[in-house]
Short mmCIF file of N, CA and C in Angstrom, two decimals:
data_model
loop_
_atom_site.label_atom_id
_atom_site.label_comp_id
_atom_site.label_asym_id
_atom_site.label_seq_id
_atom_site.Cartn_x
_atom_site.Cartn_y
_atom_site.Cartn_z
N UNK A 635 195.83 -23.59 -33.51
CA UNK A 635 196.17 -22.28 -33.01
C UNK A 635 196.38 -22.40 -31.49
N UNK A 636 197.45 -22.00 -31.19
CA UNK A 636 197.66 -21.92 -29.44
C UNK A 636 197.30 -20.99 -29.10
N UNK A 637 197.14 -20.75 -27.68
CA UNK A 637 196.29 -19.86 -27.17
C UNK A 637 196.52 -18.57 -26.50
N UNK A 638 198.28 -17.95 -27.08
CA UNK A 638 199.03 -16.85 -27.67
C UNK A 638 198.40 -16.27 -29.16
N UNK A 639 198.82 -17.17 -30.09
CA UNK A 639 197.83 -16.85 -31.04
C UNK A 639 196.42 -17.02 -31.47
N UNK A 640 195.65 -17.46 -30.21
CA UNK A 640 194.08 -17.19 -30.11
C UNK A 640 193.78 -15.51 -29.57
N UNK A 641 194.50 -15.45 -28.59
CA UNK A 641 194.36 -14.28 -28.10
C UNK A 641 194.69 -12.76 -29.25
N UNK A 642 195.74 -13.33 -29.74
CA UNK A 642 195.98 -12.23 -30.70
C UNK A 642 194.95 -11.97 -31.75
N UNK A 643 194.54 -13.11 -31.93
CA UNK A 643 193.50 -12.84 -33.42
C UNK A 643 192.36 -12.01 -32.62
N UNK A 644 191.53 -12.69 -30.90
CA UNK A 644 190.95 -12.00 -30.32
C UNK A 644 191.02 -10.30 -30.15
N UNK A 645 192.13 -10.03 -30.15
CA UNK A 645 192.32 -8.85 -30.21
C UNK A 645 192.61 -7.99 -31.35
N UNK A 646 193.13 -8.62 -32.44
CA UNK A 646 192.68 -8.47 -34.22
C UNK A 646 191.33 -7.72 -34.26
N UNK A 647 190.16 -8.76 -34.15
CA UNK A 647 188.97 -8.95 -34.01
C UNK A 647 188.55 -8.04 -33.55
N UNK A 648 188.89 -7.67 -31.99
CA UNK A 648 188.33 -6.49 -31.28
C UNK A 648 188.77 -5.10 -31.85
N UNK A 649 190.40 -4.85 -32.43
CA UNK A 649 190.55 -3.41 -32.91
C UNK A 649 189.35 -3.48 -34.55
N UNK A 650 189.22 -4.63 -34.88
CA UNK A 650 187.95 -3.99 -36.17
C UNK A 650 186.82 -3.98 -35.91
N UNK A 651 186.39 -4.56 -34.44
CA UNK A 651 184.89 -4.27 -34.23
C UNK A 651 184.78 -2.54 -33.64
N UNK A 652 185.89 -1.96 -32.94
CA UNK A 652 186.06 -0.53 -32.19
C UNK A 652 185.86 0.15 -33.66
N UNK A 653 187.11 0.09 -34.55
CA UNK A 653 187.01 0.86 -35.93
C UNK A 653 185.63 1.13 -36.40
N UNK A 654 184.80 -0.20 -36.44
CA UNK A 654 183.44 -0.01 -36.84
C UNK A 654 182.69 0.61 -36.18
N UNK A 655 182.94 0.85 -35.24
CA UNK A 655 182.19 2.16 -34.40
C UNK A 655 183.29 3.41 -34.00
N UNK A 656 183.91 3.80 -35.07
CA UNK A 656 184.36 5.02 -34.87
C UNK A 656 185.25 5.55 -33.84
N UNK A 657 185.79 4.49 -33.36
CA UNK A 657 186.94 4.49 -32.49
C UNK A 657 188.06 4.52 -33.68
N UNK A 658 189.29 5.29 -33.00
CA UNK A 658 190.89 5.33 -33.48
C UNK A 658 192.18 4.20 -32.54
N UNK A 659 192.67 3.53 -33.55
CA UNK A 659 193.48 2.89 -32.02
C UNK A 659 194.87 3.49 -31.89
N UNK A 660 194.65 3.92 -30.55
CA UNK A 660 195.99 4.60 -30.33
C UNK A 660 197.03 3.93 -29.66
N UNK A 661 196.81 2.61 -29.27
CA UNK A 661 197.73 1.45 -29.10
C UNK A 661 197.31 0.38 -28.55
N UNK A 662 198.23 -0.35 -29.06
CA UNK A 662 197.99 -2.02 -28.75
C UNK A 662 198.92 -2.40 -27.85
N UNK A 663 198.20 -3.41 -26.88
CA UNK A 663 199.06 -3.82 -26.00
C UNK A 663 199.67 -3.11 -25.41
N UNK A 664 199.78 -2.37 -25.20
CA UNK A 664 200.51 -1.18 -23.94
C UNK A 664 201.33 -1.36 -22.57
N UNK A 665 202.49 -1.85 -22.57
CA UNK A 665 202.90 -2.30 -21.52
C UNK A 665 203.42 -1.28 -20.46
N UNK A 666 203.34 -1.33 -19.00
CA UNK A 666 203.95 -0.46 -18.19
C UNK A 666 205.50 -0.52 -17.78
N UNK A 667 206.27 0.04 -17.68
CA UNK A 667 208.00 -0.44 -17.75
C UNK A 667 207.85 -1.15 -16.25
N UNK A 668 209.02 -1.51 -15.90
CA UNK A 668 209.60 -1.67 -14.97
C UNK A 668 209.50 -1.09 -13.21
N UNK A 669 209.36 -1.81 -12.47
CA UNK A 669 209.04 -0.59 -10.88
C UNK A 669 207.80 -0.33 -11.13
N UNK A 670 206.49 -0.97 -12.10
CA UNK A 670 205.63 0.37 -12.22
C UNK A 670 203.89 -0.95 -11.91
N UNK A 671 204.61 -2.23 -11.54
CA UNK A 671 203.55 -2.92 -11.54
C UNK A 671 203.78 -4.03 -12.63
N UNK A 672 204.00 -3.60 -13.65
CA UNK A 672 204.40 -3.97 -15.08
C UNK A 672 202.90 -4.91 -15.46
N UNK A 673 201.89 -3.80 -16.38
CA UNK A 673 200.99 -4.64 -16.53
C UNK A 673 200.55 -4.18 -17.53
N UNK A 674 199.83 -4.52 -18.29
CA UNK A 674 199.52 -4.36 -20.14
C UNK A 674 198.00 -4.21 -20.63
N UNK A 675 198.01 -2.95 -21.00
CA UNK A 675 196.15 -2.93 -21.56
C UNK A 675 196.56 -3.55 -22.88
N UNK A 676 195.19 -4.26 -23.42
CA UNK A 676 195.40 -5.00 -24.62
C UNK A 676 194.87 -3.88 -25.74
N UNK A 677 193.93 -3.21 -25.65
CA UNK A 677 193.57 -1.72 -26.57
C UNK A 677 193.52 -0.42 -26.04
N UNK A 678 194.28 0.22 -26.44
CA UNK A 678 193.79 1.94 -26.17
C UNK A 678 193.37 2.79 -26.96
N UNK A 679 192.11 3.03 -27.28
CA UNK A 679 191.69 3.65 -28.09
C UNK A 679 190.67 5.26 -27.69
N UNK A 680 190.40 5.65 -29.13
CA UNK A 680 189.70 7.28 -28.93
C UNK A 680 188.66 7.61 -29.98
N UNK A 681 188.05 8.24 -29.84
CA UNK A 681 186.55 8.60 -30.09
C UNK A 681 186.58 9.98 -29.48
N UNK A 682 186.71 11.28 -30.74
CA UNK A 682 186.39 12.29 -30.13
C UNK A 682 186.87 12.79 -28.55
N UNK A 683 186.28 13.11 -27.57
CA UNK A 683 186.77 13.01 -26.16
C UNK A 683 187.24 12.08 -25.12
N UNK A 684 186.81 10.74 -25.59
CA UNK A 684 186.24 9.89 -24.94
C UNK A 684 188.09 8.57 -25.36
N UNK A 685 188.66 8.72 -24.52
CA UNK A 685 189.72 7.88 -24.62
C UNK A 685 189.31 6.20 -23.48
N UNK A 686 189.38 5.06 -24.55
CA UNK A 686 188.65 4.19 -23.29
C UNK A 686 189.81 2.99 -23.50
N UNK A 687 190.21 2.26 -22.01
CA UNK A 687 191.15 1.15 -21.99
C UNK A 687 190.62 -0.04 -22.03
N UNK A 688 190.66 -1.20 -22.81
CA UNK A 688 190.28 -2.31 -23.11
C UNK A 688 190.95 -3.46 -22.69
N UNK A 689 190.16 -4.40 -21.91
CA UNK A 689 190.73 -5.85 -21.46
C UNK A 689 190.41 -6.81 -22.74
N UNK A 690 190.87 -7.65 -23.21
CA UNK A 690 190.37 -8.22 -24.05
C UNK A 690 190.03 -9.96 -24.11
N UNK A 691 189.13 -10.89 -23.57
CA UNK A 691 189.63 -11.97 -23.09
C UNK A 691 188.66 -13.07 -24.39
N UNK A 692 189.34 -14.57 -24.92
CA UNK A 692 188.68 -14.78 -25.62
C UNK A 692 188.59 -16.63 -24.83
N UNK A 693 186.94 -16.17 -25.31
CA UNK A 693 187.14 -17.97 -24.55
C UNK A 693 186.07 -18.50 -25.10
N UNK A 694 185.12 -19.98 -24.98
CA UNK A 694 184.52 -20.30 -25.44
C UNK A 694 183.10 -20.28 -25.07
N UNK A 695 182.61 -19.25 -23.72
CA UNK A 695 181.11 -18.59 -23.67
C UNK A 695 181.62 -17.27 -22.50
N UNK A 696 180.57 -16.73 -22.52
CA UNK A 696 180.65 -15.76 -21.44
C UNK A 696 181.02 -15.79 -20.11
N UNK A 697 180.26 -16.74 -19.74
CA UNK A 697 180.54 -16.71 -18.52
C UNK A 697 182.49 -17.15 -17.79
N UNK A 698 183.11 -17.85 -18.60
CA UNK A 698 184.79 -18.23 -18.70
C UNK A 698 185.03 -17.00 -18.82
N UNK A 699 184.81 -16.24 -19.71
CA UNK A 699 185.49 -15.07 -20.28
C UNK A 699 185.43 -13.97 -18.70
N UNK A 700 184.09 -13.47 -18.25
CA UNK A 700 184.32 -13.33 -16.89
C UNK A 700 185.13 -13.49 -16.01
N UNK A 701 185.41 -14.57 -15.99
CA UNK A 701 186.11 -15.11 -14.75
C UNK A 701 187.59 -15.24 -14.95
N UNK A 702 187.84 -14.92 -16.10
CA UNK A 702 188.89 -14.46 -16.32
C UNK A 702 189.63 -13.12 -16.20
N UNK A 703 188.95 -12.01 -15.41
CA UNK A 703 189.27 -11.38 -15.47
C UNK A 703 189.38 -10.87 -13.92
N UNK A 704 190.20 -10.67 -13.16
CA UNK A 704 190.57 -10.84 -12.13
C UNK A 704 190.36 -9.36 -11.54
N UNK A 705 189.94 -9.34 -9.93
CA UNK A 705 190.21 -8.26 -9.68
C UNK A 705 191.28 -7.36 -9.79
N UNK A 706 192.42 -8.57 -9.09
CA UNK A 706 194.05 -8.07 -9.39
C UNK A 706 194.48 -7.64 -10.62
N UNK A 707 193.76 -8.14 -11.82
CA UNK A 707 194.19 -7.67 -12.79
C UNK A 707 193.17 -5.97 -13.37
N UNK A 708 191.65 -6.20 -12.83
CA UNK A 708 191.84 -4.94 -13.12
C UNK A 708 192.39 -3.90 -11.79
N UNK A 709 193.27 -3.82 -11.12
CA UNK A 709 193.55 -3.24 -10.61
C UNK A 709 194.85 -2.42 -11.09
N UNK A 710 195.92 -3.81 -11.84
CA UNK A 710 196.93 -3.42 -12.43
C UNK A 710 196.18 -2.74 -13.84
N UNK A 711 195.37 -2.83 -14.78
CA UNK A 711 194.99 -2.39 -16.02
C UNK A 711 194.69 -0.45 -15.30
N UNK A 712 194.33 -0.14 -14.65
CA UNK A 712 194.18 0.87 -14.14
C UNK A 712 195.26 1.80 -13.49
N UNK A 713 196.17 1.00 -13.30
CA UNK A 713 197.35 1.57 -13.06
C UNK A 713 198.36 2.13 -14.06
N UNK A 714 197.88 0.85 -15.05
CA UNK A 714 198.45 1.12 -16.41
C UNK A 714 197.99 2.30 -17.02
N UNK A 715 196.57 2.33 -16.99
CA UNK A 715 196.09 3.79 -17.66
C UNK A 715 196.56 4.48 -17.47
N UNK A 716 196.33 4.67 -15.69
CA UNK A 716 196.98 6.02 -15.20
C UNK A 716 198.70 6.66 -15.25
N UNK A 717 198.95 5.48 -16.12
CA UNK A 717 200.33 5.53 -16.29
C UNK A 717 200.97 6.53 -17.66
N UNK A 718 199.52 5.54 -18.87
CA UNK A 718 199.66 5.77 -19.91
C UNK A 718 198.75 7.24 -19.65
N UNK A 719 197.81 7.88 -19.09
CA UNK A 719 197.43 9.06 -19.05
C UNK A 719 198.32 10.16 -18.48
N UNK A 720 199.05 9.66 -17.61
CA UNK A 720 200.25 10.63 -16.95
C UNK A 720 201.45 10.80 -18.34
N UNK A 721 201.65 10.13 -19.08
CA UNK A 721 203.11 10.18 -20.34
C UNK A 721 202.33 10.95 -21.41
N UNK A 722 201.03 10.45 -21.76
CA UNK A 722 200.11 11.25 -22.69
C UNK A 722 199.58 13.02 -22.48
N UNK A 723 199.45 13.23 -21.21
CA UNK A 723 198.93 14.41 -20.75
C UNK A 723 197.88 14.30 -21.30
N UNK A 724 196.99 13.08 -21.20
CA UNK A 724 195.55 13.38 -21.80
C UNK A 724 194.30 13.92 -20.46
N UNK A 725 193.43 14.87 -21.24
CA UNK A 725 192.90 15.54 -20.31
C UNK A 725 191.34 15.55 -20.14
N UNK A 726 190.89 14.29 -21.38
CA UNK A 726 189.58 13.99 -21.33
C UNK A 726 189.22 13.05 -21.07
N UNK A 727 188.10 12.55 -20.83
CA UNK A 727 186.73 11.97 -20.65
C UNK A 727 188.05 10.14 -20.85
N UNK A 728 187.63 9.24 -19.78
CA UNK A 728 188.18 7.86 -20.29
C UNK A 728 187.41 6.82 -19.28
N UNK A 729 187.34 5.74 -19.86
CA UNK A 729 186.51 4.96 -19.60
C UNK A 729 187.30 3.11 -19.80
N UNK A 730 186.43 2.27 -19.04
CA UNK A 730 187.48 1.00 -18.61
C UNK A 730 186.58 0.05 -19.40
N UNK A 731 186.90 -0.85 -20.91
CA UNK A 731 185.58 -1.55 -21.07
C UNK A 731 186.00 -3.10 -21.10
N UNK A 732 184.95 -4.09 -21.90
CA UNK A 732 186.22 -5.37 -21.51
C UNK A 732 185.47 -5.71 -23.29
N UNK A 733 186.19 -6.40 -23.92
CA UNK A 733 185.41 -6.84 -25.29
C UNK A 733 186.37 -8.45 -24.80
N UNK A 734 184.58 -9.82 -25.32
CA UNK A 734 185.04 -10.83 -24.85
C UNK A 734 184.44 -11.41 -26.13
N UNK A 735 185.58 -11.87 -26.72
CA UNK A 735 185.14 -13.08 -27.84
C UNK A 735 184.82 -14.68 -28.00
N UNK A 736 183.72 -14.85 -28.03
CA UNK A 736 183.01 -16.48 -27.50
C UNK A 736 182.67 -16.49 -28.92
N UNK A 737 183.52 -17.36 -29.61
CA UNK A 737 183.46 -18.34 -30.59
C UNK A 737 183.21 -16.77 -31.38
N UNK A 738 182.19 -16.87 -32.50
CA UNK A 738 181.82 -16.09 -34.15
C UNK A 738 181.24 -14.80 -33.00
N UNK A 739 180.84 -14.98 -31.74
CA UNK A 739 180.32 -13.93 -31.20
C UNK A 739 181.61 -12.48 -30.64
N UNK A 740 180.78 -11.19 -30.74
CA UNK A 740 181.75 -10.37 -29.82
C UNK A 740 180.57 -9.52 -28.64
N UNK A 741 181.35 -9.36 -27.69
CA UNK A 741 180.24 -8.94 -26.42
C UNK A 741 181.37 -7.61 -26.19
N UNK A 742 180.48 -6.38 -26.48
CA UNK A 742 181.73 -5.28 -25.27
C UNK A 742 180.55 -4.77 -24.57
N UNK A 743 181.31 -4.80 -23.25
CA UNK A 743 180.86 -4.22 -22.09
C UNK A 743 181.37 -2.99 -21.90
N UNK A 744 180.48 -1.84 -21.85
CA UNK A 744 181.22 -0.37 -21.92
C UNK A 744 181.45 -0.26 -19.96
N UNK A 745 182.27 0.01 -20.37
CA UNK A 745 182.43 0.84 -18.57
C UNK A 745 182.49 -0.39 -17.32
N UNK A 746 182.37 -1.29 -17.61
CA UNK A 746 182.65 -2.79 -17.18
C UNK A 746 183.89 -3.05 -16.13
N UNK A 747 184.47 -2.36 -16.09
CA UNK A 747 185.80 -2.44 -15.26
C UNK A 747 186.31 -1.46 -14.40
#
């Protein structure tokens, strides 16, 4: 498996661990157009009020998975929201989390970003 399709299964993985806790996914991969930064949440999902944007990184312990995640990048993932919250007119409660898959394990960090 290359590590296009590692990531994807990673993120497979992560929309059925959210489902299991009662999250809805209201999109995958989410890219921002053009002029706009152009940068991509890997989950957007909802729970009642609570709409939250997901980084998703998969590596082989925690601490890699970390460090993979860049300031610059959450800077653009936030831009993205606010992108995808400005086209949505959504008007509740949202939150930034990261779900990191190390091997059979899953770790989400709520509010993490």
């Amino acid at each position: 498996m290359n590590s296009y399709e590692s990531g994807l299964f990673a993120e497979f993985l992560a929309k059925w661990y959210l489902r299991l806790h009662g999250f809805r996914i209201v999109k995958s991969r989410y890219i921002t157009g053009r002029n706009t930064g152009r940068a991509e949440i890997d989950i957007i999902a909802r729970r009642h009020n609570l709409m939250i944007f997901i980084e998703v990184k998969r590596r082989s312990n925690v601490e890699t998975a970390w460090a993979a995640i860049t300031p610059g990048q959450s800077v653009r993932l936030r831009r993205a929201a606010e992108n995808f919250i400005a086209r949505s007119n959504w008007t509740g409660d949202t939150r930034f989390d990261a779900i990191l898959v190390c091997g059979p394990r899953i770790y989400w960090a709520r509010g993490a970003l």
